[in-house]
Coordinates of C-alpha atoms and ligand atoms in Angstrom, one line a residue:
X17 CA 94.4 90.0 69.4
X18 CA 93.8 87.1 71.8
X19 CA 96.3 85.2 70.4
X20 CA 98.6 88.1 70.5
X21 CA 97.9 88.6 74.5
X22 CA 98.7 84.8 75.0
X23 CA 102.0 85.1 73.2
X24 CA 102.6 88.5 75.4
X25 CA 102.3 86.7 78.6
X26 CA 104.1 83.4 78.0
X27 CA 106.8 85.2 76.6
X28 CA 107.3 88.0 78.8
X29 CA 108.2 87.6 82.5
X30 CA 105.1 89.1 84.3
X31 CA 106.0 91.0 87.5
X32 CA 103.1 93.3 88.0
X33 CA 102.4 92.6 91.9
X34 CA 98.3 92.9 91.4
X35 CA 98.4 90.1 88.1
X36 CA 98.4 86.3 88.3
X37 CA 97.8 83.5 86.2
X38 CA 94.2 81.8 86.6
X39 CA 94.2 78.5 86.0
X40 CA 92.3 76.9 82.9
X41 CA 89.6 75.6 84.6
X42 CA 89.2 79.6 86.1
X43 CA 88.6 80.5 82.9
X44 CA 86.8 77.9 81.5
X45 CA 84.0 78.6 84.0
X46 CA 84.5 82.6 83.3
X47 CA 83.5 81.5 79.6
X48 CA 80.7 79.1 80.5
X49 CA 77.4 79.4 79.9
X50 CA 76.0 81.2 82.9
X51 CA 77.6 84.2 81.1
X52 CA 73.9 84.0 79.6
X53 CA 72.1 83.9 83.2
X54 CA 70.2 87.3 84.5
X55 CA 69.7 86.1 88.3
X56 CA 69.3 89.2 90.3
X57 CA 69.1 88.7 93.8
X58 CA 70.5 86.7 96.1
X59 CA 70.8 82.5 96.0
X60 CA 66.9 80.8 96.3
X61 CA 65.8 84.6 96.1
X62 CA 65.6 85.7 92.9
X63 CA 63.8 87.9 91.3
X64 CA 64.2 85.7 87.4
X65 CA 63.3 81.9 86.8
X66 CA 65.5 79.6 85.6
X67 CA 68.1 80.3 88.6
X68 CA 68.1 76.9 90.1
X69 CA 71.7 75.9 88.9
X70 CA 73.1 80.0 89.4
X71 CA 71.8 79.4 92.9
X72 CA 73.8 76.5 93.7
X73 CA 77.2 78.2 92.1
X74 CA 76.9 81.3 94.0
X75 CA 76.2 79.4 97.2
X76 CA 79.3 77.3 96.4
X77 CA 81.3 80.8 95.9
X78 CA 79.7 81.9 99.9
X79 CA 80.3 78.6 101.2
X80 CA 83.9 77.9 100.1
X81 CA 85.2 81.9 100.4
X82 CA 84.0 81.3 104.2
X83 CA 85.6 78.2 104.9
X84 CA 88.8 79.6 103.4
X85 CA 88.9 83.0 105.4
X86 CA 87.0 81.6 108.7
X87 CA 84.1 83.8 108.7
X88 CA 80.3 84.1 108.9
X89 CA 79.1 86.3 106.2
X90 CA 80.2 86.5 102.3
X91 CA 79.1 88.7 99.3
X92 CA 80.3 87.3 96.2
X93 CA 79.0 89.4 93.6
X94 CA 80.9 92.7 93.6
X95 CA 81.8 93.2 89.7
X96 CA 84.9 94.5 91.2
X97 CA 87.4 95.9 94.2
X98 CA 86.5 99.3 93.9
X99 CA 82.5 98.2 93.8
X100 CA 83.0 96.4 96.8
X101 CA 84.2 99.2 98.5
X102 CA 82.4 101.5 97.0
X103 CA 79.3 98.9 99.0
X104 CA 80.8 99.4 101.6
X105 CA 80.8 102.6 102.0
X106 CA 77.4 103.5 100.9
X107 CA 76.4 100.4 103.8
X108 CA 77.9 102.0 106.4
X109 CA 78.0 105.7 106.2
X110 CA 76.1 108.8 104.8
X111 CA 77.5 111.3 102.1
X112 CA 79.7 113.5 104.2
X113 CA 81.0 110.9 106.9
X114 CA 84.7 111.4 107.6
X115 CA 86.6 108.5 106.3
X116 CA 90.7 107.6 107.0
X117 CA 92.6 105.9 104.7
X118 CA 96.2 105.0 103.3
X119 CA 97.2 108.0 101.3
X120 CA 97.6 107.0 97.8
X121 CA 101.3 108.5 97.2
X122 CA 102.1 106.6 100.2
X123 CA 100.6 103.2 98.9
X124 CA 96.6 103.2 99.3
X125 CA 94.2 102.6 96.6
X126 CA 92.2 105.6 95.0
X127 CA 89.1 104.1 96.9
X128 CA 90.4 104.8 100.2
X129 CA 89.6 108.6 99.7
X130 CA 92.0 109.8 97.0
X131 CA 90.2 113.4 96.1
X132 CA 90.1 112.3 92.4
X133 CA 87.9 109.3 93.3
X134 CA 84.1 109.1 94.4
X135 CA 85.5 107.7 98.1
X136 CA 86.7 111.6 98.4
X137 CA 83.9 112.7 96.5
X138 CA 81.1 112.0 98.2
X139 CA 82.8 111.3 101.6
X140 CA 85.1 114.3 103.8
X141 CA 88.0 111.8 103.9
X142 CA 91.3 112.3 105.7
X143 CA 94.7 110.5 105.1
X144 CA 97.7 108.8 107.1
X145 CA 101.0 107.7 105.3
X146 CA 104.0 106.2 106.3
X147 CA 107.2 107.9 107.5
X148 CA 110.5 108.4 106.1
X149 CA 111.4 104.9 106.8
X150 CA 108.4 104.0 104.7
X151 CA 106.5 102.0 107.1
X152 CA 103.6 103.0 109.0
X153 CA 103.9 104.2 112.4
X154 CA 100.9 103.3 114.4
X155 CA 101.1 106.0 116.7
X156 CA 100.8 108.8 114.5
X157 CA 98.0 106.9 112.8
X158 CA 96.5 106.9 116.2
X159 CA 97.0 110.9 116.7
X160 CA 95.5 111.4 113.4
X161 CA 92.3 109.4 114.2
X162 CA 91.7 111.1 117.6
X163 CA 91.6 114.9 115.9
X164 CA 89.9 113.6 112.9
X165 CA 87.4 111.6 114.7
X166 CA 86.6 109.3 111.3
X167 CA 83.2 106.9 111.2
X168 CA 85.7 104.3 109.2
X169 CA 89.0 103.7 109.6
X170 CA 90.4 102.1 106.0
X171 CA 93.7 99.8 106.4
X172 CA 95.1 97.8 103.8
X173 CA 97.6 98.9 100.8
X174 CA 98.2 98.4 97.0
X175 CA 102.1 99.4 97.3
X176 CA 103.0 98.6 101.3
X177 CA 106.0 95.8 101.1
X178 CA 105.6 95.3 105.2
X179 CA 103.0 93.1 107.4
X180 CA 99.8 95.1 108.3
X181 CA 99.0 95.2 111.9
X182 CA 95.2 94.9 112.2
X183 CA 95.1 94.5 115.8
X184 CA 96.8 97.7 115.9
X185 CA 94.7 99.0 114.0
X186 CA 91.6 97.8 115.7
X187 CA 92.8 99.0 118.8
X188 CA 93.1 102.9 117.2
X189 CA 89.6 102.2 115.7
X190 CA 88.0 101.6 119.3
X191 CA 90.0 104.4 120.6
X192 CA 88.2 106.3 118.7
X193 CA 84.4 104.4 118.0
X194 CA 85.5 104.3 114.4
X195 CA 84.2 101.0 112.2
X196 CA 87.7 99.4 110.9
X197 CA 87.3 98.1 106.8
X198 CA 90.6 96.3 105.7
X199 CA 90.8 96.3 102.3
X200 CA 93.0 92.9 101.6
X201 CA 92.8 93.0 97.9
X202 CA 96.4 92.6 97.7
X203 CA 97.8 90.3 100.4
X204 CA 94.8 88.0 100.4
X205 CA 96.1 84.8 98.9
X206 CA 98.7 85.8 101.6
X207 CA 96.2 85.8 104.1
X208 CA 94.1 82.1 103.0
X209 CA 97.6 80.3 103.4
X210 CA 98.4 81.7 107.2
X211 CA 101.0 84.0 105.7
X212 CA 100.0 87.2 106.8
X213 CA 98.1 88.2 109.8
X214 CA 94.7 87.4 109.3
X215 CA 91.9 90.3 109.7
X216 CA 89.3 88.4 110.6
X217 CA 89.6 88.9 114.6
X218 CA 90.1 92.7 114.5
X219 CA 87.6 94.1 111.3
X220 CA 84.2 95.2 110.8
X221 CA 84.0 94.5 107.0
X222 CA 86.8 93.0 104.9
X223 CA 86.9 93.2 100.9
X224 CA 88.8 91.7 98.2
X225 CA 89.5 91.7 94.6
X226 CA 89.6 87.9 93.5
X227 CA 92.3 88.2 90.8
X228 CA 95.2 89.1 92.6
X229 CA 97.0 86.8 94.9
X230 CA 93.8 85.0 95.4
X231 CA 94.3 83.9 91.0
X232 CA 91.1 84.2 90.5
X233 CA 89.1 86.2 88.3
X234 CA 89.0 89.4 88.2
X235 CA 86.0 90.9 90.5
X236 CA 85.5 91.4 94.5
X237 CA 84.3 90.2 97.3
X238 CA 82.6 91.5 100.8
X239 CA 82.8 89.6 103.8
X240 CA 82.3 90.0 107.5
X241 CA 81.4 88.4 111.0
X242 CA 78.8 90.9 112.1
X243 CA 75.1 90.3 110.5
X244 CA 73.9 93.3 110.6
X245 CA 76.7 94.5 108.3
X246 CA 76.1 91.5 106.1
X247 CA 72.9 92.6 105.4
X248 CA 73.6 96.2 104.9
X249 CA 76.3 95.2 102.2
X250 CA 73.7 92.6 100.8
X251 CA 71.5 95.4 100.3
X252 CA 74.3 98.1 99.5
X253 CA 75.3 96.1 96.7
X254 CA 72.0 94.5 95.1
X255 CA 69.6 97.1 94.6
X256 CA 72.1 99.0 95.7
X257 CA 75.0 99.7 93.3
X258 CA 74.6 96.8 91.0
X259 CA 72.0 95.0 88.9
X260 CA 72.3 91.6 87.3
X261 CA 75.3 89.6 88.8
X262 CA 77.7 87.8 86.6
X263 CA 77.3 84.3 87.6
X264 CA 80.1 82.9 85.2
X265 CA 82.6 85.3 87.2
X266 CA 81.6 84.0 90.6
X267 CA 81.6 80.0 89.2
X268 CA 85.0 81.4 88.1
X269 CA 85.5 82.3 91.7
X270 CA 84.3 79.4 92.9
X271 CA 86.2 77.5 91.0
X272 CA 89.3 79.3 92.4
X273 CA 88.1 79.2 96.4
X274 CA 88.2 74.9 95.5
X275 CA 92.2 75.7 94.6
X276 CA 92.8 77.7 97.7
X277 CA 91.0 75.2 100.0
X278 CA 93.4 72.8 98.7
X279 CA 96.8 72.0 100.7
X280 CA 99.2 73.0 97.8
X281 CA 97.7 76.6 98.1
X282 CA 100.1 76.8 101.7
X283 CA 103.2 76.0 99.7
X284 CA 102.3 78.6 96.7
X285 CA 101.7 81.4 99.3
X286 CA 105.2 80.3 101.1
X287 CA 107.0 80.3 97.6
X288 CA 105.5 83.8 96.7
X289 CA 107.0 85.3 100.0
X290 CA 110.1 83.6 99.7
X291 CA 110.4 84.9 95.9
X292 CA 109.6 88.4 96.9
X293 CA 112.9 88.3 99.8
X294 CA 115.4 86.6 97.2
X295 CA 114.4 89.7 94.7
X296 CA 114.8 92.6 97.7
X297 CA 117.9 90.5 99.1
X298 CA 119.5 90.9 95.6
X299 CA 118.8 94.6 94.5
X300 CA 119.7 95.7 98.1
X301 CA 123.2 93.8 97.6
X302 CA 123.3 95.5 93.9
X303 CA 123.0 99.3 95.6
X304 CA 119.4 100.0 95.0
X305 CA 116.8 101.8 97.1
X306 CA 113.9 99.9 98.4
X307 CA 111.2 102.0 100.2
X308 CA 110.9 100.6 103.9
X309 CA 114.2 98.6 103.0
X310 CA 112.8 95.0 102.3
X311 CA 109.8 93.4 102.2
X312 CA 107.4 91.0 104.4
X313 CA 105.1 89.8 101.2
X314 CA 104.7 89.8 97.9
X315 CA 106.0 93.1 96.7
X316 CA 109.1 95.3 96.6
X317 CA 109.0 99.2 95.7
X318 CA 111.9 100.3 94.2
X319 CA 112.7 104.3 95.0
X320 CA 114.8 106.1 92.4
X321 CA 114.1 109.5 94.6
X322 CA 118.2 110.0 94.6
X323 CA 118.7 108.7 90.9
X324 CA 118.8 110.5 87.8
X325 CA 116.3 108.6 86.1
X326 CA 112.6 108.1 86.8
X327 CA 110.0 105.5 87.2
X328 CA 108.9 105.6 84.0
X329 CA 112.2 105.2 82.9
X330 CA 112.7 102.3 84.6
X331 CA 109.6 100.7 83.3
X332 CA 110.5 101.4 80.0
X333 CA 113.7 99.9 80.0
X334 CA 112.3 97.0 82.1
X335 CA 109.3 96.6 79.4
X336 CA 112.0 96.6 76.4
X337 CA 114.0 93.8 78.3
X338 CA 110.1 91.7 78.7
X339 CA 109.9 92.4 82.0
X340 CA 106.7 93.8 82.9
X341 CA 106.1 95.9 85.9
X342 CA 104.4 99.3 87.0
X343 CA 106.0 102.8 87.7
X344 CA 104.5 103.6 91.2
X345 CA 104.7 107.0 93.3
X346 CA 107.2 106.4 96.0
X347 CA 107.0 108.1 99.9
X348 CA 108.2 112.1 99.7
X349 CA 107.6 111.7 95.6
X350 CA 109.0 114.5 93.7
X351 CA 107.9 113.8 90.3
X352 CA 104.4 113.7 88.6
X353 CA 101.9 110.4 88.7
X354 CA 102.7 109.9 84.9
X355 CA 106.6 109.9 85.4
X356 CA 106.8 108.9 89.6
X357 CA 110.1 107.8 91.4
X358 CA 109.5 104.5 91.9
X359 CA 109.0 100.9 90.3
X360 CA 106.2 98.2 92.3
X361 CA 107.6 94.5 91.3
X362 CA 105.7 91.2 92.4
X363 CA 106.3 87.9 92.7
X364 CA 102.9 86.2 92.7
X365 CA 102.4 85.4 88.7
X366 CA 105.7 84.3 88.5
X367 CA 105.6 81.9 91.5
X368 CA 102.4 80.7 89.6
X369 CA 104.6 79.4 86.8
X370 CA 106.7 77.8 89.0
X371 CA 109.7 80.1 89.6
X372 CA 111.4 79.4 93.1
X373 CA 114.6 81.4 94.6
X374 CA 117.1 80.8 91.9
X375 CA 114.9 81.9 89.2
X376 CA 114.0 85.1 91.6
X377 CA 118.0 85.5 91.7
X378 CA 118.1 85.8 87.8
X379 CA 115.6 88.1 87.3
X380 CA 116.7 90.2 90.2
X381 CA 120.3 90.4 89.3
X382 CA 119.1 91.2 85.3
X383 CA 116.9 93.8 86.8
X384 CA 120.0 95.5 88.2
X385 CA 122.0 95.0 85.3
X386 CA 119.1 96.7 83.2
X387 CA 118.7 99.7 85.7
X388 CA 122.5 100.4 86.0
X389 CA 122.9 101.4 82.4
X390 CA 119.3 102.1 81.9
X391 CA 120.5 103.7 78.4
X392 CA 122.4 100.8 77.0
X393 CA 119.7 99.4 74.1
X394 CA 122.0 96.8 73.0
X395 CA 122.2 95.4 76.5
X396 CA 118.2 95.3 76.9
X397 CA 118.5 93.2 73.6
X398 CA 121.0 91.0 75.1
X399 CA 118.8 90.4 78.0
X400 CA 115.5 90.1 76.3
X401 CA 116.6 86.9 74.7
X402 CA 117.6 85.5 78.2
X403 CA 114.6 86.7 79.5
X404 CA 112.1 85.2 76.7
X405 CA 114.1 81.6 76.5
X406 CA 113.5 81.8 80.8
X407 CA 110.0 82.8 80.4
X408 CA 109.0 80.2 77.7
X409 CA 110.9 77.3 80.2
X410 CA 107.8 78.6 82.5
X411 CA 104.6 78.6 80.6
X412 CA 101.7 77.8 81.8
X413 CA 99.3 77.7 79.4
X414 CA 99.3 75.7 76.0
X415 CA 98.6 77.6 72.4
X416 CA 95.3 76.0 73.1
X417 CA 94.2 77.9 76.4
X418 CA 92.5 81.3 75.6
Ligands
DSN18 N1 95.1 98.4 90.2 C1 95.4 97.7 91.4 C2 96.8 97.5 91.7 O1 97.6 97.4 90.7 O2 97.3 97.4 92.8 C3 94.7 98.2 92.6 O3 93.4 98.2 92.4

């Protein structure tokens, strides 16, 4: 089956905006031997022996995720996004607390206080969207804030193609004495490289997921400025919502902070954007919806609101042609979660492999080609051999690399 997952993603063109590529040495770390290690606790205070060497990895992790991001405080051991939030949360407020986040329909993440999810479980949690011209309008965000009077304002997005304004938003938290979390999971790798405003002026508490743009492992991180908050989250997290950390995940992460830190990272985070415009420039010019009508990063949505055919459609016919990618609810969605309106393509794993502008081009204008006679079998055969011999010109691992 591992084999048959290798094969999969060297010979399918993967366009799923929250996947990437680690690099070898990522995983080799991931399958090291500190996947052995119990080392509760936090580095040189543990509560195992043996933890001399787990201390200096997770240290490493702290140091380097710090230097790349330009701030104080880091928690490296959240097993995931959701647990880092979830940290934050039970940090910073009590079961109740009014929270305000991205609505997911309109591009948040579950965590941000979907009603499905523990966030808007255990929390009385309020949304704000984005308008018609699918970006967010700061102002209304602001009116919302001021009736709803939340303890935590939650900004950040897993389906937003446009730059998020965190002074903006800082400036509606303090209007209303609300703590501001941004939740960078997605635009992170952005972030490290200068490429997107950074948060790091304007938030209380920032989190990550490691494995997205950041091509890391999977897993999260916590960081923040404010030492108080550190130690809240310290605790929030270990006793807190976690036990045993897994040190081979965070060497993996330290492992990929040492590829960040380095000066090719700047370039990668530049080609990623610049991948991302080449594929909206092209559907646009082929007569396809985008929501908010372009992009500023590493994603474009794709609405099919006014089309006969469906998101799930679309990934179907994408998925038959090797092109993976994720049906996604689009702004003013009409149709169920399961079937949604809309199609969320990246560019990050791709750009990993090496794929620049005219690569982007291809793909875009085969995309178009797929979607305009989304019924046409033998065409998606057609294209699946282009697609596979393009893919396999791109590889970046070896049979070798598991
Ligand atoms: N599942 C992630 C994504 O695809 O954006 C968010 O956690």
């Amino acid at each position: 089956m591992i084999e048959n997952e290798l094969e999969r993603q060297t010979t399918h063109l993967e366009m799923i905006a929250s996947e990437n590529f680690t690099s070898p040495a990522v995983m080799q770390a991931m399958g090291s031997v500190f996947t052995n290690k119990y080392a509760e606790g936090y580095p040189y205070k543990r509560y195992y022996s043996g933890c001399e060497f787990a201390d200096q990895v997770e240290q490493l992790a702290i140091d380097r995720v710090c230097k790349i991001f330009g701030c104080s405080f880091a928690n490296v051991q959240p097993h995931s996004g959701s647990q880092a939030n979830g940290a934050v949360y039970a940090a910073l407020l009590q079961a109740g607390d009014k929270i305000l986040g991205m609505d997911l329909s309109h591009g948040g993440h579950l965590t941000h206080g979907a009603k499905p999810n523990f966030s808007g479980k255990n929390y009385n949690s309020f949304t704000y969207g984005v308008e018609l011209d699918g970006r967010i309008n700061y102002d209304r965000v602001a009116d919302i804030a001021s009736i709803v009077k939340p303890k935590i304002i939650v900004c950040g997005a897993s389906a937003y193609a446009r730059e998020i304004d965190f002074k903006r938003f800082k400036e509606i938290a303090d209007s209303v004495g609300a703590i501001l979390f941004a939740d960078i999971a997605h635009i992170a790798g952005l972030v490290a490289a200068g490429e997107h405003m950074s948060p790091f002026s304007y938030a209380d508490v920032v989190t990550s997921t490691t494995h997205k743009t950041l091509r890391g492992p999977r897993g999260g991180i916590i960081m923040t400025n404010n030492e108080d908050i550190a130690k809240k989250i310290n605790s929030a997290i270990f006793p807190g919502i976690q036990g045993g950390p897994l040190i081979n995940v965070i060497a993996a992460k330290a492992v990929a902070f040492g590829e960040i830190l380095k000066p090719q990272w700047k370039e990668y985070a530049k080609q990623i954007k610049a991948n991302a415009e080449t594929l909206a420039r092209v559907l646009i010019a082929r007569g396809f919806e985008l929501v908010s009508g372009g992009t500023d990063n590493h994603l474009v949505l794709l609405s099919f609101i006014n089309k006969d055919f469906s998101g799930k459609d679309a990934d179907r016919a994408l998925e038959n042609t090797g092109i993976t990618v994720n049906k996604n609810i689009v702004p003013g969605e009409t149709r169920s979660p399961f079937i949604t309106s809309g199609i969320r393509i990246g560019s990050p794993a791709l750009t990993t492999c090496g794929m620049k502008e005219k690569e982007f081009e291809f793909i875009g204008n085969k995309i178009a080609d797929i979607l305009s006679d989304i019924n046409n079998t033998q065409l998606q055969i057609q294209i699946k051999a282009e697609l596979k011999e393009l893919a396999q010109k791109f590889v970046v691992y070896s049979k070798s690399t598991y």
